[in-house]
Amino acid sequence: MSMEMVTTLAAQLGFGGLLGFVIGYALKKILKLLLVFIGLFFAFLLYLSYMGFIQINYEKFTSAFENFFKDILTGGLTLPSFLTANIPFIGSFVVGFGLGFKFG
């Protein structure tokens, strides 16, 4: 991406787009790192279970995740009102966020 293209894109999207791009880029990097740590944590738990140090209650674990995903799918988690208060800013923010998340 050339510098001229970046400045044109930033001027068109405005502050919301630029802020969205930065947050999207950073969030993707943080999520990648977080997923690595979660994977290592679960691998460590499975190793401890295999060695006999701990016992994992898989039924309780499964039901907890099923309840969490059921809440998400039924609309239990909604957008906060501050996200819908200023639609033009949020529009450019979402576009910038998507681009930042893609390039991250």
PDB file of C-alpha atoms in Angstrom:
ATOM      1  CA  MET A   1       0.000   0.000   0.000  1.00  0.00           C
ATOM      2  CA  SER A   2       1.552   3.297  -1.069  1.00  0.00           C
ATOM      3  CA  MET A   3       1.654   6.326   1.208  1.00  0.00           C
ATOM      4  CA  GLU A   4      -0.497   8.329  -1.229  1.00  0.00           C
ATOM      5  CA  MET A   5      -3.182   5.671  -1.093  1.00  0.00           C
ATOM      6  CA  VAL A   6      -3.061   5.628   2.710  1.00  0.00           C
ATOM      7  CA  THR A   7      -3.445   9.416   2.994  1.00  0.00           C
ATOM      8  CA  THR A   8      -6.328   9.452   0.491  1.00  0.00           C
ATOM      9  CA  LEU A   9      -8.049   6.636   2.342  1.00  0.00           C
ATOM     10  CA  ALA A  10      -7.562   8.373   5.706  1.00  0.00           C
ATOM     11  CA  ALA A  11      -8.967  11.646   4.344  1.00  0.00           C
ATOM     12  CA  GLN A  12     -12.039   9.908   2.940  1.00  0.00           C
ATOM     13  CA  LEU A  13     -12.806   7.884   6.027  1.00  0.00           C
ATOM     14  CA  GLY A  14     -12.038  10.620   8.516  1.00  0.00           C
ATOM     15  CA  PHE A  15     -11.212  10.250  12.163  1.00  0.00           C
ATOM     16  CA  GLY A  16     -13.711   7.442  12.754  1.00  0.00           C
ATOM     17  CA  GLY A  17     -12.251   5.376   9.961  1.00  0.00           C
ATOM     18  CA  LEU A  18      -8.691   5.924  11.102  1.00  0.00           C
ATOM     19  CA  LEU A  19      -9.586   5.086  14.680  1.00  0.00           C
ATOM     20  CA  GLY A  20     -11.462   1.998  13.522  1.00  0.00           C
ATOM     21  CA  PHE A  21      -8.490   0.872  11.427  1.00  0.00           C
ATOM     22  CA  VAL A  22      -6.075   1.194  14.342  1.00  0.00           C
ATOM     23  CA  ILE A  23      -8.390  -0.618  16.745  1.00  0.00           C
ATOM     24  CA  GLY A  24      -9.179  -3.370  14.214  1.00  0.00           C
ATOM     25  CA  TYR A  25      -5.507  -3.928  13.451  1.00  0.00           C
ATOM     26  CA  ALA A  26      -4.543  -4.057  17.126  1.00  0.00           C
ATOM     27  CA  LEU A  27      -7.499  -6.249  18.056  1.00  0.00           C
ATOM     28  CA  LYS A  28      -6.590  -8.851  15.447  1.00  0.00           C
ATOM     29  CA  LYS A  29      -3.011  -9.001  16.709  1.00  0.00           C
ATOM     30  CA  ILE A  30      -4.178  -9.300  20.320  1.00  0.00           C
ATOM     31  CA  LEU A  31      -6.732 -11.994  19.439  1.00  0.00           C
ATOM     32  CA  LYS A  32      -4.069 -14.056  17.671  1.00  0.00           C
ATOM     33  CA  LEU A  33      -1.845 -13.898  20.731  1.00  0.00           C
ATOM     34  CA  LEU A  34      -4.768 -14.656  23.041  1.00  0.00           C
ATOM     35  CA  LEU A  35      -5.759 -17.709  20.990  1.00  0.00           C
ATOM     36  CA  VAL A  36      -2.212 -19.057  21.217  1.00  0.00           C
ATOM     37  CA  PHE A  37      -2.269 -18.713  25.013  1.00  0.00           C
ATOM     38  CA  ILE A  38      -5.718 -20.319  25.256  1.00  0.00           C
ATOM     39  CA  GLY A  39      -4.529 -23.226  23.116  1.00  0.00           C
ATOM     40  CA  LEU A  40      -1.441 -23.700  25.274  1.00  0.00           C
ATOM     41  CA  PHE A  41      -3.578 -23.531  28.426  1.00  0.00           C
ATOM     42  CA  PHE A  42      -5.950 -26.238  27.179  1.00  0.00           C
ATOM     43  CA  ALA A  43      -3.038 -28.394  26.029  1.00  0.00           C
ATOM     44  CA  PHE A  44      -1.510 -28.036  29.500  1.00  0.00           C
ATOM     45  CA  LEU A  45      -4.829 -28.999  31.130  1.00  0.00           C
ATOM     46  CA  LEU A  46      -5.096 -32.065  28.900  1.00  0.00           C
ATOM     47  CA  TYR A  47      -1.528 -33.032  29.791  1.00  0.00           C
ATOM     48  CA  LEU A  48      -2.261 -32.685  33.513  1.00  0.00           C
ATOM     49  CA  SER A  49      -5.394 -34.782  33.061  1.00  0.00           C
ATOM     50  CA  TYR A  50      -3.446 -37.424  31.145  1.00  0.00           C
ATOM     51  CA  MET A  51      -0.810 -37.578  33.889  1.00  0.00           C
ATOM     52  CA  GLY A  52      -3.527 -37.961  36.539  1.00  0.00           C
ATOM     53  CA  PHE A  53      -2.942 -34.697  38.407  1.00  0.00           C
ATOM     54  CA  ILE A  54      -6.403 -33.319  37.659  1.00  0.00           C
ATOM     55  CA  GLN A  55      -9.749 -34.651  36.504  1.00  0.00           C
ATOM     56  CA  ILE A  56     -11.762 -32.656  33.954  1.00  0.00           C
ATOM     57  CA  ASN A  57     -15.561 -32.694  34.192  1.00  0.00           C
ATOM     58  CA  TYR A  58     -16.320 -32.651  30.462  1.00  0.00           C
ATOM     59  CA  GLU A  59     -20.118 -32.615  30.935  1.00  0.00           C
ATOM     60  CA  LYS A  60     -20.013 -29.401  32.977  1.00  0.00           C
ATOM     61  CA  PHE A  61     -17.530 -27.866  30.558  1.00  0.00           C
ATOM     62  CA  THR A  62     -19.759 -28.683  27.574  1.00  0.00           C
ATOM     63  CA  SER A  63     -22.918 -27.329  29.234  1.00  0.00           C
ATOM     64  CA  ALA A  64     -21.168 -24.052  30.113  1.00  0.00           C
ATOM     65  CA  PHE A  65     -20.173 -23.491  26.476  1.00  0.00           C
ATOM     66  CA  GLU A  66     -23.622 -24.496  25.216  1.00  0.00           C
ATOM     67  CA  ASN A  67     -25.252 -21.911  27.515  1.00  0.00           C
ATOM     68  CA  PHE A  68     -22.802 -19.228  26.397  1.00  0.00           C
ATOM     69  CA  PHE A  69     -23.455 -19.839  22.696  1.00  0.00           C
ATOM     70  CA  LYS A  70     -27.204 -20.094  23.303  1.00  0.00           C
ATOM     71  CA  ASP A  71     -27.122 -16.607  24.875  1.00  0.00           C
ATOM     72  CA  ILE A  72     -25.265 -15.247  21.868  1.00  0.00           C
ATOM     73  CA  LEU A  73     -27.608 -16.828  19.309  1.00  0.00           C
ATOM     74  CA  THR A  74     -30.821 -15.770  21.089  1.00  0.00           C
ATOM     75  CA  GLY A  75     -29.734 -12.137  21.313  1.00  0.00           C
ATOM     76  CA  GLY A  76     -28.760 -12.183  24.974  1.00  0.00           C
ATOM     77  CA  LEU A  77     -25.775 -10.006  24.155  1.00  0.00           C
ATOM     78  CA  THR A  78     -26.749  -6.738  22.455  1.00  0.00           C
ATOM     79  CA  LEU A  79     -24.908  -3.640  21.296  1.00  0.00           C
ATOM     80  CA  PRO A  80     -24.523  -0.912  23.912  1.00  0.00           C
ATOM     81  CA  SER A  81     -26.453   2.284  23.226  1.00  0.00           C
ATOM     82  CA  PHE A  82     -23.272   4.350  22.787  1.00  0.00           C
ATOM     83  CA  LEU A  83     -22.521   2.337  19.634  1.00  0.00           C
ATOM     84  CA  THR A  84     -25.820   3.336  18.022  1.00  0.00           C
ATOM     85  CA  ALA A  85     -25.897   6.971  19.161  1.00  0.00           C
ATOM     86  CA  ASN A  86     -23.688   8.510  16.457  1.00  0.00           C
ATOM     87  CA  ILE A  87     -24.364   6.584  13.253  1.00  0.00           C
ATOM     88  CA  PRO A  88     -22.132   8.555  10.767  1.00  0.00           C
ATOM     89  CA  PHE A  89     -19.071   8.205  13.005  1.00  0.00           C
ATOM     90  CA  ILE A  90     -19.852   4.555  13.645  1.00  0.00           C
ATOM     91  CA  GLY A  91     -20.270   3.928   9.911  1.00  0.00           C
ATOM     92  CA  SER A  92     -16.781   5.128   9.078  1.00  0.00           C
ATOM     93  CA  PHE A  93     -15.458   3.435  12.217  1.00  0.00           C
ATOM     94  CA  VAL A  94     -16.880   0.075  11.101  1.00  0.00           C
ATOM     95  CA  VAL A  95     -15.352   0.424   7.629  1.00  0.00           C
ATOM     96  CA  GLY A  96     -11.980   1.320   9.148  1.00  0.00           C
ATOM     97  CA  PHE A  97     -12.288  -1.483  11.681  1.00  0.00           C
ATOM     98  CA  GLY A  98     -12.954  -3.996   8.920  1.00  0.00           C
ATOM     99  CA  LEU A  99      -9.960  -2.819   6.904  1.00  0.00           C
ATOM    100  CA  GLY A 100      -7.707  -2.827   9.965  1.00  0.00           C
ATOM    101  CA  PHE A 101      -8.870  -6.301  10.923  1.00  0.00           C
ATOM    102  CA  LYS A 102      -8.249  -7.532   7.379  1.00  0.00           C
ATOM    103  CA  PHE A 103      -4.748  -6.064   7.120  1.00  0.00           C
ATOM    104  CA  GLY A 104      -3.821  -7.030  10.718  1.00  0.00           C
TER     105      GLY A 104
END
